[in-house]
Amino acid sequence: MRIPQRLETGRLVIRRYTEDDLEELHQFLNNKDVIGLTDMPSNTSQEETEAFLQMLLKSYYSEEPVAAMAICLKENGKVIGSCGFAAVEFSKNTQIYYALKPDFRNNGYATEAMEKLIEYMILVFDIDRICIYCPPDNIASMNLAKRIGMEQHGTIHVKNMDFKYFLLTREMYLNSN
């Protein structure tokens, strides 16, 4: 699987991280309002962030790349968030994820980014099952899952936590588009 260099929407560019993103990524990973509801590393030192970024950059050219990308405003290139996807160890689903800086929430950016990422995952990678796991108190992410066409399929217990489970199948996506 090859992670795309760049995806574009009307207002966003979703692109691979670069070495120039170190400072932005460090600030992002140390903002508890951004990372609090994700499983991304948090409270990292500058050295830990640099090691994490180097791992991402190397992975893009490996057999098993990490699908983590920066969400940027098209108008000025400013990094406003992160998104990506990963195989789910305990199922045949592929999980998508996103996180936005607080100042850029409630503007439709997450919806726009997730719709583009899903389009790429289904039409290019031929992925059949895409899911989101949301903590029950993350109402915004549950609403986003519904907006992008996912259906709630109950609650799942993972790593001693309960998550609301949302699913979008290839068939559901193709029938709605």
mmCIF file with all atom_site columns, C-alpha atoms in Angstrom:
data_model
loop_
_atom_site.group_PDB
_atom_site.id
_atom_site.type_symbol
_atom_site.label_atom_id
_atom_site.label_alt_id
_atom_site.label_comp_id
_atom_site.label_asym_id
_atom_site.label_entity_id
_atom_site.label_seq_id
_atom_site.pdbx_PDB_ins_code
_atom_site.Cartn_x
_atom_site.Cartn_y
_atom_site.Cartn_z
_atom_site.occupancy
_atom_site.B_iso_or_equiv
_atom_site.pdbx_formal_charge
_atom_site.auth_seq_id
_atom_site.auth_comp_id
_atom_site.auth_asym_id
_atom_site.auth_atom_id
_atom_site.pdbx_PDB_model_num
ATOM 1   C CA . MET A 1 1   ? 0.000   0.000  0.000  1.00 0.00 ? 1   MET A CA 1
ATOM 2   C CA . ARG A 1 2   ? 1.311   3.445  -0.900 1.00 0.00 ? 2   ARG A CA 1
ATOM 3   C CA . ILE A 1 3   ? 0.356   6.431  1.157  1.00 0.00 ? 3   ILE A CA 1
ATOM 4   C CA . PRO A 1 4   ? -0.616  9.294  -1.173 1.00 0.00 ? 4   PRO A CA 1
ATOM 5   C CA . GLN A 1 5   ? 1.761   12.225 -1.457 1.00 0.00 ? 5   GLN A CA 1
ATOM 6   C CA . ARG A 1 6   ? -1.142  14.652 -1.451 1.00 0.00 ? 6   ARG A CA 1
ATOM 7   C CA . LEU A 1 7   ? -4.930  14.721 -1.548 1.00 0.00 ? 7   LEU A CA 1
ATOM 8   C CA . GLU A 1 8   ? -6.902  17.906 -2.137 1.00 0.00 ? 8   GLU A CA 1
ATOM 9   C CA . THR A 1 9   ? -10.388 19.100 -1.315 1.00 0.00 ? 9   THR A CA 1
ATOM 10  C CA . GLY A 1 10  ? -11.949 22.493 -1.914 1.00 0.00 ? 10  GLY A CA 1
ATOM 11  C CA . ARG A 1 11  ? -10.280 24.006 1.151  1.00 0.00 ? 11  ARG A CA 1
ATOM 12  C CA . LEU A 1 12  ? -7.702  21.481 2.304  1.00 0.00 ? 12  LEU A CA 1
ATOM 13  C CA . VAL A 1 13  ? -4.527  19.686 1.367  1.00 0.00 ? 13  VAL A CA 1
ATOM 14  C CA . ILE A 1 14  ? -3.971  16.342 3.077  1.00 0.00 ? 14  ILE A CA 1
ATOM 15  C CA . ARG A 1 15  ? -0.320  15.443 2.675  1.00 0.00 ? 15  ARG A CA 1
ATOM 16  C CA . ARG A 1 16  ? 2.479   13.353 4.037  1.00 0.00 ? 16  ARG A CA 1
ATOM 17  C CA . TYR A 1 17  ? 4.401   14.871 6.892  1.00 0.00 ? 17  TYR A CA 1
ATOM 18  C CA . THR A 1 18  ? 7.808   16.384 6.088  1.00 0.00 ? 18  THR A CA 1
ATOM 19  C CA . GLU A 1 19  ? 10.826  17.307 8.190  1.00 0.00 ? 19  GLU A CA 1
ATOM 20  C CA . ASP A 1 20  ? 9.601   20.910 8.090  1.00 0.00 ? 20  ASP A CA 1
ATOM 21  C CA . ASP A 1 21  ? 6.606   19.859 10.231 1.00 0.00 ? 21  ASP A CA 1
ATOM 22  C CA . LEU A 1 22  ? 8.680   19.096 13.341 1.00 0.00 ? 22  LEU A CA 1
ATOM 23  C CA . GLU A 1 23  ? 7.760   22.183 15.366 1.00 0.00 ? 23  GLU A CA 1
ATOM 24  C CA . GLU A 1 24  ? 4.050   22.061 14.403 1.00 0.00 ? 24  GLU A CA 1
ATOM 25  C CA . LEU A 1 25  ? 3.921   18.335 15.225 1.00 0.00 ? 25  LEU A CA 1
ATOM 26  C CA . HIS A 1 26  ? 5.629   18.915 18.563 1.00 0.00 ? 26  HIS A CA 1
ATOM 27  C CA . GLN A 1 27  ? 3.074   21.582 19.511 1.00 0.00 ? 27  GLN A CA 1
ATOM 28  C CA . PHE A 1 28  ? 0.260   19.334 18.286 1.00 0.00 ? 28  PHE A CA 1
ATOM 29  C CA . LEU A 1 29  ? 1.417   16.330 20.329 1.00 0.00 ? 29  LEU A CA 1
ATOM 30  C CA . ASN A 1 30  ? 1.713   18.459 23.461 1.00 0.00 ? 30  ASN A CA 1
ATOM 31  C CA . ASN A 1 31  ? -1.748  20.021 23.273 1.00 0.00 ? 31  ASN A CA 1
ATOM 32  C CA . LYS A 1 32  ? -4.076  17.980 25.506 1.00 0.00 ? 32  LYS A CA 1
ATOM 33  C CA . ASP A 1 33  ? -7.128  19.560 23.844 1.00 0.00 ? 33  ASP A CA 1
ATOM 34  C CA . VAL A 1 34  ? -5.991  17.962 20.576 1.00 0.00 ? 34  VAL A CA 1
ATOM 35  C CA . ILE A 1 35  ? -4.592  14.639 21.768 1.00 0.00 ? 35  ILE A CA 1
ATOM 36  C CA . GLY A 1 36  ? -6.902  13.972 24.730 1.00 0.00 ? 36  GLY A CA 1
ATOM 37  C CA . LEU A 1 37  ? -9.343  11.731 22.859 1.00 0.00 ? 37  LEU A CA 1
ATOM 38  C CA . THR A 1 38  ? -6.821  10.007 20.580 1.00 0.00 ? 38  THR A CA 1
ATOM 39  C CA . ASP A 1 39  ? -4.265  7.252  21.011 1.00 0.00 ? 39  ASP A CA 1
ATOM 40  C CA . MET A 1 40  ? -1.477  9.425  19.603 1.00 0.00 ? 40  MET A CA 1
ATOM 41  C CA . PRO A 1 41  ? 1.592   9.957  21.800 1.00 0.00 ? 41  PRO A CA 1
ATOM 42  C CA . SER A 1 42  ? 1.306   12.982 24.076 1.00 0.00 ? 42  SER A CA 1
ATOM 43  C CA . ASN A 1 43  ? 3.538   15.135 26.262 1.00 0.00 ? 43  ASN A CA 1
ATOM 44  C CA . THR A 1 44  ? 6.530   14.320 24.133 1.00 0.00 ? 44  THR A CA 1
ATOM 45  C CA . SER A 1 45  ? 9.934   15.916 24.413 1.00 0.00 ? 45  SER A CA 1
ATOM 46  C CA . GLN A 1 46  ? 11.398  17.586 21.336 1.00 0.00 ? 46  GLN A CA 1
ATOM 47  C CA . GLU A 1 47  ? 13.625  14.509 20.870 1.00 0.00 ? 47  GLU A CA 1
ATOM 48  C CA . GLU A 1 48  ? 10.663  12.110 21.151 1.00 0.00 ? 48  GLU A CA 1
ATOM 49  C CA . THR A 1 49  ? 8.688   14.142 18.630 1.00 0.00 ? 49  THR A CA 1
ATOM 50  C CA . GLU A 1 50  ? 11.655  14.142 16.258 1.00 0.00 ? 50  GLU A CA 1
ATOM 51  C CA . ALA A 1 51  ? 12.017  10.349 16.619 1.00 0.00 ? 51  ALA A CA 1
ATOM 52  C CA . PHE A 1 52  ? 8.281   9.925  15.993 1.00 0.00 ? 52  PHE A CA 1
ATOM 53  C CA . LEU A 1 53  ? 8.447   12.135 12.889 1.00 0.00 ? 53  LEU A CA 1
ATOM 54  C CA . GLN A 1 54  ? 11.502  10.261 11.559 1.00 0.00 ? 54  GLN A CA 1
ATOM 55  C CA . MET A 1 55  ? 9.643   6.958  12.065 1.00 0.00 ? 55  MET A CA 1
ATOM 56  C CA . LEU A 1 56  ? 6.689   8.325  10.057 1.00 0.00 ? 56  LEU A CA 1
ATOM 57  C CA . LEU A 1 57  ? 8.915   9.620  7.253  1.00 0.00 ? 57  LEU A CA 1
ATOM 58  C CA . LYS A 1 58  ? 10.795  6.307  6.950  1.00 0.00 ? 58  LYS A CA 1
ATOM 59  C CA . SER A 1 59  ? 7.572   4.327  7.066  1.00 0.00 ? 59  SER A CA 1
ATOM 60  C CA . TYR A 1 60  ? 6.203   6.096  3.973  1.00 0.00 ? 60  TYR A CA 1
ATOM 61  C CA . TYR A 1 61  ? 8.769   4.162  1.902  1.00 0.00 ? 61  TYR A CA 1
ATOM 62  C CA . SER A 1 62  ? 8.432   0.825  3.678  1.00 0.00 ? 62  SER A CA 1
ATOM 63  C CA . GLU A 1 63  ? 6.322   -2.248 2.939  1.00 0.00 ? 63  GLU A CA 1
ATOM 64  C CA . GLU A 1 64  ? 4.008   -1.320 5.819  1.00 0.00 ? 64  GLU A CA 1
ATOM 65  C CA . PRO A 1 65  ? 3.725   2.487  5.886  1.00 0.00 ? 65  PRO A CA 1
ATOM 66  C CA . VAL A 1 66  ? 2.057   4.401  8.689  1.00 0.00 ? 66  VAL A CA 1
ATOM 67  C CA . ALA A 1 67  ? -0.874  6.207  7.130  1.00 0.00 ? 67  ALA A CA 1
ATOM 68  C CA . ALA A 1 68  ? -0.579  9.466  9.076  1.00 0.00 ? 68  ALA A CA 1
ATOM 69  C CA . MET A 1 69  ? -0.889  12.753 7.217  1.00 0.00 ? 69  MET A CA 1
ATOM 70  C CA . ALA A 1 70  ? -1.072  16.454 7.941  1.00 0.00 ? 70  ALA A CA 1
ATOM 71  C CA . ILE A 1 71  ? -4.306  18.348 7.279  1.00 0.00 ? 71  ILE A CA 1
ATOM 72  C CA . CYS A 1 72  ? -3.410  21.793 5.895  1.00 0.00 ? 72  CYS A CA 1
ATOM 73  C CA . LEU A 1 73  ? -5.354  24.819 4.743  1.00 0.00 ? 73  LEU A CA 1
ATOM 74  C CA . LYS A 1 74  ? -5.079  25.079 0.968  1.00 0.00 ? 74  LYS A CA 1
ATOM 75  C CA . GLU A 1 75  ? -4.952  28.891 1.029  1.00 0.00 ? 75  GLU A CA 1
ATOM 76  C CA . ASN A 1 76  ? -1.754  29.164 3.089  1.00 0.00 ? 76  ASN A CA 1
ATOM 77  C CA . GLY A 1 77  ? -0.421  25.661 3.841  1.00 0.00 ? 77  GLY A CA 1
ATOM 78  C CA . LYS A 1 78  ? -0.980  26.028 7.597  1.00 0.00 ? 78  LYS A CA 1
ATOM 79  C CA . VAL A 1 79  ? -1.125  22.647 9.375  1.00 0.00 ? 79  VAL A CA 1
ATOM 80  C CA . ILE A 1 80  ? -4.439  22.480 11.255 1.00 0.00 ? 80  ILE A CA 1
ATOM 81  C CA . GLY A 1 81  ? -4.606  18.804 12.111 1.00 0.00 ? 81  GLY A CA 1
ATOM 82  C CA . SER A 1 82  ? -3.706  15.225 11.421 1.00 0.00 ? 82  SER A CA 1
ATOM 83  C CA . CYS A 1 83  ? -5.539  12.255 9.946  1.00 0.00 ? 83  CYS A CA 1
ATOM 84  C CA . GLY A 1 84  ? -4.936  8.765  8.726  1.00 0.00 ? 84  GLY A CA 1
ATOM 85  C CA . PHE A 1 85  ? -5.964  5.153  8.883  1.00 0.00 ? 85  PHE A CA 1
ATOM 86  C CA . ALA A 1 86  ? -4.755  1.832  10.217 1.00 0.00 ? 86  ALA A CA 1
ATOM 87  C CA . ALA A 1 87  ? -5.736  -1.820 10.185 1.00 0.00 ? 87  ALA A CA 1
ATOM 88  C CA . VAL A 1 88  ? -7.628  -2.922 13.275 1.00 0.00 ? 88  VAL A CA 1
ATOM 89  C CA . GLU A 1 89  ? -5.824  -5.803 14.963 1.00 0.00 ? 89  GLU A CA 1
ATOM 90  C CA . PHE A 1 90  ? -8.927  -7.583 16.241 1.00 0.00 ? 90  PHE A CA 1
ATOM 91  C CA . SER A 1 91  ? -11.148 -7.310 13.121 1.00 0.00 ? 91  SER A CA 1
ATOM 92  C CA . LYS A 1 92  ? -11.146 -7.025 9.343  1.00 0.00 ? 92  LYS A CA 1
ATOM 93  C CA . ASN A 1 93  ? -11.872 -3.298 9.520  1.00 0.00 ? 93  ASN A CA 1
ATOM 94  C CA . THR A 1 94  ? -9.651  -0.337 8.733  1.00 0.00 ? 94  THR A CA 1
ATOM 95  C CA . GLN A 1 95  ? -9.978  2.494  11.231 1.00 0.00 ? 95  GLN A CA 1
ATOM 96  C CA . ILE A 1 96  ? -9.822  6.149  10.202 1.00 0.00 ? 96  ILE A CA 1
ATOM 97  C CA . TYR A 1 97  ? -8.843  8.876  12.595 1.00 0.00 ? 97  TYR A CA 1
ATOM 98  C CA . TYR A 1 98  ? -8.422  12.614 12.772 1.00 0.00 ? 98  TYR A CA 1
ATOM 99  C CA . ALA A 1 99  ? -7.530  15.360 15.207 1.00 0.00 ? 99  ALA A CA 1
ATOM 100 C CA . LEU A 1 100 ? -7.836  19.101 14.657 1.00 0.00 ? 100 LEU A CA 1
ATOM 101 C CA . LYS A 1 101 ? -6.432  22.059 16.526 1.00 0.00 ? 101 LYS A CA 1
ATOM 102 C CA . PRO A 1 102 ? -9.225  23.617 18.623 1.00 0.00 ? 102 PRO A CA 1
ATOM 103 C CA . ASP A 1 103 ? -9.249  26.896 16.652 1.00 0.00 ? 103 ASP A CA 1
ATOM 104 C CA . PHE A 1 104 ? -10.176 24.999 13.473 1.00 0.00 ? 104 PHE A CA 1
ATOM 105 C CA . ARG A 1 105 ? -13.016 22.844 14.805 1.00 0.00 ? 105 ARG A CA 1
ATOM 106 C CA . ASN A 1 106 ? -16.667 23.344 13.858 1.00 0.00 ? 106 ASN A CA 1
ATOM 107 C CA . ASN A 1 107 ? -15.826 24.588 10.358 1.00 0.00 ? 107 ASN A CA 1
ATOM 108 C CA . GLY A 1 108 ? -16.431 21.326 8.473  1.00 0.00 ? 108 GLY A CA 1
ATOM 109 C CA . TYR A 1 109 ? -12.707 20.646 8.018  1.00 0.00 ? 109 TYR A CA 1
ATOM 110 C CA . ALA A 1 110 ? -12.810 17.227 9.692  1.00 0.00 ? 110 ALA A CA 1
ATOM 111 C CA . THR A 1 111 ? -15.791 16.163 7.594  1.00 0.00 ? 111 THR A CA 1
ATOM 112 C CA . GLU A 1 112 ? -14.095 17.392 4.425  1.00 0.00 ? 112 GLU A CA 1
ATOM 113 C CA . ALA A 1 113 ? -10.843 15.590 5.250  1.00 0.00 ? 113 ALA A CA 1
ATOM 114 C CA . MET A 1 114 ? -12.561 12.321 6.226  1.00 0.00 ? 114 MET A CA 1
ATOM 115 C CA . GLU A 1 115 ? -14.720 12.288 3.094  1.00 0.00 ? 115 GLU A CA 1
ATOM 116 C CA . LYS A 1 116 ? -11.617 12.673 0.909  1.00 0.00 ? 116 LYS A CA 1
ATOM 117 C CA . LEU A 1 117 ? -9.682  10.053 2.841  1.00 0.00 ? 117 LEU A CA 1
ATOM 118 C CA . ILE A 1 118 ? -12.576 7.574  2.605  1.00 0.00 ? 118 ILE A CA 1
ATOM 119 C CA . GLU A 1 119 ? -12.904 8.199  -1.139 1.00 0.00 ? 119 GLU A CA 1
ATOM 120 C CA . TYR A 1 120 ? -9.211  7.397  -1.573 1.00 0.00 ? 120 TYR A CA 1
ATOM 121 C CA . MET A 1 121 ? -9.346  4.344  0.680  1.00 0.00 ? 121 MET A CA 1
ATOM 122 C CA . ILE A 1 122 ? -12.295 2.825  -1.168 1.00 0.00 ? 122 ILE A CA 1
ATOM 123 C CA . LEU A 1 123 ? -11.571 3.818  -4.777 1.00 0.00 ? 123 LEU A CA 1
ATOM 124 C CA . VAL A 1 124 ? -7.768  3.448  -4.759 1.00 0.00 ? 124 VAL A CA 1
ATOM 125 C CA . PHE A 1 125 ? -6.956  0.958  -1.996 1.00 0.00 ? 125 PHE A CA 1
ATOM 126 C CA . ASP A 1 126 ? -10.170 -1.044 -2.500 1.00 0.00 ? 126 ASP A CA 1
ATOM 127 C CA . ILE A 1 127 ? -10.796 -1.198 1.263  1.00 0.00 ? 127 ILE A CA 1
ATOM 128 C CA . ASP A 1 128 ? -14.115 -2.874 2.122  1.00 0.00 ? 128 ASP A CA 1
ATOM 129 C CA . ARG A 1 129 ? -14.783 -1.879 5.739  1.00 0.00 ? 129 ARG A CA 1
ATOM 130 C CA . ILE A 1 130 ? -13.928 1.477  7.337  1.00 0.00 ? 130 ILE A CA 1
ATOM 131 C CA . CYS A 1 131 ? -14.699 2.212  10.960 1.00 0.00 ? 131 CYS A CA 1
ATOM 132 C CA . ILE A 1 132 ? -14.388 4.815  13.681 1.00 0.00 ? 132 ILE A CA 1
ATOM 133 C CA . TYR A 1 133 ? -14.264 4.039  17.404 1.00 0.00 ? 133 TYR A CA 1
ATOM 134 C CA . CYS A 1 134 ? -15.420 6.966  19.541 1.00 0.00 ? 134 CYS A CA 1
ATOM 135 C CA . PRO A 1 135 ? -15.349 7.338  23.317 1.00 0.00 ? 135 PRO A CA 1
ATOM 136 C CA . PRO A 1 136 ? -18.999 7.763  24.428 1.00 0.00 ? 136 PRO A CA 1
ATOM 137 C CA . ASP A 1 137 ? -18.331 11.346 25.532 1.00 0.00 ? 137 ASP A CA 1
ATOM 138 C CA . ASN A 1 138 ? -16.908 12.408 22.153 1.00 0.00 ? 138 ASN A CA 1
ATOM 139 C CA . ILE A 1 139 ? -20.184 13.630 20.677 1.00 0.00 ? 139 ILE A CA 1
ATOM 140 C CA . ALA A 1 140 ? -18.447 15.619 17.913 1.00 0.00 ? 140 ALA A CA 1
ATOM 141 C CA . SER A 1 141 ? -16.736 12.515 16.507 1.00 0.00 ? 141 SER A CA 1
ATOM 142 C CA . MET A 1 142 ? -19.935 10.481 16.688 1.00 0.00 ? 142 MET A CA 1
ATOM 143 C CA . ASN A 1 143 ? -21.756 13.230 14.779 1.00 0.00 ? 143 ASN A CA 1
ATOM 144 C CA . LEU A 1 144 ? -18.943 13.342 12.220 1.00 0.00 ? 144 LEU A CA 1
ATOM 145 C CA . ALA A 1 145 ? -19.195 9.559  11.714 1.00 0.00 ? 145 ALA A CA 1
ATOM 146 C CA . LYS A 1 146 ? -22.907 9.932  10.943 1.00 0.00 ? 146 LYS A CA 1
ATOM 147 C CA . ARG A 1 147 ? -22.298 12.896 8.588  1.00 0.00 ? 147 ARG A CA 1
ATOM 148 C CA . ILE A 1 148 ? -19.843 10.889 6.501  1.00 0.00 ? 148 ILE A CA 1
ATOM 149 C CA . GLY A 1 149 ? -22.320 8.046  6.064  1.00 0.00 ? 149 GLY A CA 1
ATOM 150 C CA . MET A 1 150 ? -21.290 5.650  8.820  1.00 0.00 ? 150 MET A CA 1
ATOM 151 C CA . GLU A 1 151 ? -23.801 3.630  10.786 1.00 0.00 ? 151 GLU A CA 1
ATOM 152 C CA . GLN A 1 152 ? -23.491 2.962  14.490 1.00 0.00 ? 152 GLN A CA 1
ATOM 153 C CA . HIS A 1 153 ? -23.094 -0.725 15.271 1.00 0.00 ? 153 HIS A CA 1
ATOM 154 C CA . GLY A 1 154 ? -23.164 -0.682 19.053 1.00 0.00 ? 154 GLY A CA 1
ATOM 155 C CA . THR A 1 155 ? -20.404 -0.446 21.605 1.00 0.00 ? 155 THR A CA 1
ATOM 156 C CA . ILE A 1 156 ? -17.093 -2.280 21.675 1.00 0.00 ? 156 ILE A CA 1
ATOM 157 C CA . HIS A 1 157 ? -14.791 -2.842 24.643 1.00 0.00 ? 157 HIS A CA 1
ATOM 158 C CA . VAL A 1 158 ? -11.077 -2.358 23.843 1.00 0.00 ? 158 VAL A CA 1
ATOM 159 C CA . LYS A 1 159 ? -8.140  -1.849 26.232 1.00 0.00 ? 159 LYS A CA 1
ATOM 160 C CA . ASN A 1 160 ? -10.449 -1.533 29.247 1.00 0.00 ? 160 ASN A CA 1
ATOM 161 C CA . MET A 1 161 ? -12.507 1.202  27.594 1.00 0.00 ? 161 MET A CA 1
ATOM 162 C CA . ASP A 1 162 ? -15.878 1.305  25.865 1.00 0.00 ? 162 ASP A CA 1
ATOM 163 C CA . PHE A 1 163 ? -16.146 2.893  22.430 1.00 0.00 ? 163 PHE A CA 1
ATOM 164 C CA . LYS A 1 164 ? -19.087 3.580  20.140 1.00 0.00 ? 164 LYS A CA 1
ATOM 165 C CA . TYR A 1 165 ? -18.445 1.652  16.939 1.00 0.00 ? 165 TYR A CA 1
ATOM 166 C CA . PHE A 1 166 ? -19.350 3.166  13.552 1.00 0.00 ? 166 PHE A CA 1
ATOM 167 C CA . LEU A 1 167 ? -18.952 1.364  10.217 1.00 0.00 ? 167 LEU A CA 1
ATOM 168 C CA . LEU A 1 168 ? -19.001 2.259  6.529  1.00 0.00 ? 168 LEU A CA 1
ATOM 169 C CA . THR A 1 169 ? -18.742 -0.550 3.997  1.00 0.00 ? 169 THR A CA 1
ATOM 170 C CA . ARG A 1 170 ? -17.622 -0.216 0.411  1.00 0.00 ? 170 ARG A CA 1
ATOM 171 C CA . GLU A 1 171 ? -21.140 -1.169 -0.686 1.00 0.00 ? 171 GLU A CA 1
ATOM 172 C CA . MET A 1 172 ? -22.730 1.525  1.512  1.00 0.00 ? 172 MET A CA 1
ATOM 173 C CA . TYR A 1 173 ? -20.305 4.117  0.116  1.00 0.00 ? 173 TYR A CA 1
ATOM 174 C CA . LEU A 1 174 ? -20.878 3.198  -3.535 1.00 0.00 ? 174 LEU A CA 1
ATOM 175 C CA . ASN A 1 175 ? -24.669 3.116  -3.080 1.00 0.00 ? 175 ASN A CA 1
ATOM 176 C CA . SER A 1 176 ? -24.693 6.612  -1.547 1.00 0.00 ? 176 SER A CA 1
ATOM 177 C CA . ASN A 1 177 ? -22.413 8.146  -4.186 1.00 0.00 ? 177 ASN A CA 1
#
